[in-house]
CSV table of C-alpha atoms in Angstrom, one decimal:
chain,number,residue,atom,x,y,z
W,12,MET,CA,-55.0,-10.1,19.2
W,13,LEU,CA,-52.1,-11.9,17.6
W,14,LEU,CA,-52.4,-9.9,15.2
W,15,VAL,CA,-51.0,-6.5,17.8
W,16,ILE,CA,-48.1,-9.0,18.6
W,17,GLY,CA,-47.1,-9.5,15.4
W,18,ILE,CA,-47.6,-6.4,14.8
W,19,CYS,CA,-45.5,-5.8,18.3
W,20,ILE,CA,-43.1,-8.5,16.8
W,21,GLY,CA,-42.4,-7.3,13.7
W,22,PHE,CA,-41.6,-3.7,15.1
W,23,ALA,CA,-39.3,-4.8,17.0
W,24,LEU,CA,-37.5,-6.5,14.2
W,25,GLY,CA,-37.6,-3.2,12.2
W,26,ILE,CA,-35.8,-1.9,15.3
W,27,LEU,CA,-33.4,-4.2,15.6
W,28,ALA,CA,-32.2,-4.0,11.4
W,29,VAL,CA,-31.4,0.6,11.6
W,30,LEU,CA,-29.6,0.3,14.4
W,31,CYS,CA,-27.5,-3.0,13.1
W,32,VAL,CA,-27.5,-0.6,10.2
W,33,LEU,CA,-26.3,1.6,11.6
W,34,LYS,CA,-23.7,0.5,14.1
W,35,LYS,CA,-21.5,0.8,11.7
W,36,GLY,CA,-18.3,2.7,13.4
W,37,ALA,CA,-17.2,5.4,11.9
W,38,ILE,CA,-14.5,5.9,9.0
W,39,GLY,CA,-12.1,8.5,11.1
W,40,ASN,CA,-12.2,12.1,12.3
W,41,LEU,CA,-13.6,15.4,11.4
W,42,VAL,CA,-11.2,18.3,13.6
W,43,ILE,CA,-13.0,21.1,13.7
W,44,ILE,CA,-9.6,24.0,14.9
W,45,ASP,CA,-9.6,27.7,15.9
W,46,ASP,CA,-7.4,29.1,15.2
W,47,PRO,CA,-6.3,33.1,16.6
W,48,GLU,CA,-4.0,34.8,13.4
W,49,ASP,CA,-6.2,32.0,11.2
W,50,GLY,CA,-9.8,31.9,12.0
W,51,SER,CA,-11.5,28.2,11.7
W,52,TYR,CA,-10.8,25.2,10.1
W,53,MET,CA,-11.7,22.1,9.8
W,54,PHE,CA,-9.3,18.4,8.6
W,55,LEU,CA,-10.4,15.1,8.3
W,56,GLU,CA,-8.0,12.3,9.7
W,57,ILE,CA,-9.2,9.0,7.6
W,58,SER,CA,-9.0,5.7,8.8
W,59,LYS,CA,-6.8,3.1,7.3
W,60,THR,CA,-9.5,1.7,5.0
W,61,GLU,CA,-9.3,1.5,1.0
W,62,ILE,CA,-10.5,3.9,-0.9
W,63,GLU,CA,-12.2,1.9,-3.0
W,64,GLU,CA,-14.3,1.0,0.1
W,65,LEU,CA,-15.1,4.2,0.6
W,66,ARG,CA,-16.7,4.8,-3.5
W,67,ILE,CA,-18.9,2.0,-2.9
W,68,GLN,CA,-20.6,3.5,0.2
W,69,PRO,CA,-23.4,5.9,-0.4
W,70,THR,CA,-22.7,7.7,2.8
W,71,VAL,CA,-19.5,7.0,4.9
W,72,LYS,CA,-20.3,8.4,9.8
W,73,LEU,CA,-17.4,10.3,10.9
W,74,ASN,CA,-16.6,10.8,14.0
W,75,VAL,CA,-16.6,15.0,14.7
W,76,VAL,CA,-13.7,16.9,17.6
W,77,ASP,CA,-13.6,19.9,18.7
W,78,LYS,CA,-10.4,21.3,20.0
W,79,GLY,CA,-11.5,24.3,21.0
W,80,LYS,CA,-10.2,27.2,20.8
W,81,THR,CA,-6.1,28.0,20.5
W,82,HIS,CA,-4.7,30.9,22.6
W,83,LYS,CA,-1.2,32.6,22.6
């Protein structure tokens, strides 16, 4: 019984640790725009983050913003 309680506590702590790591905020937006003349394209909007901080990070999180189709 004590082993099962220990496994449950370890599982819960593991989930909390993963959630804390993944909670780290996004550094900017990946914007997708559909243009009838030029076709679809993307560009990156980065928040005011130091470039040196970005260089040392193995991964970053971006929010995807779909501007949809534009009509003339």
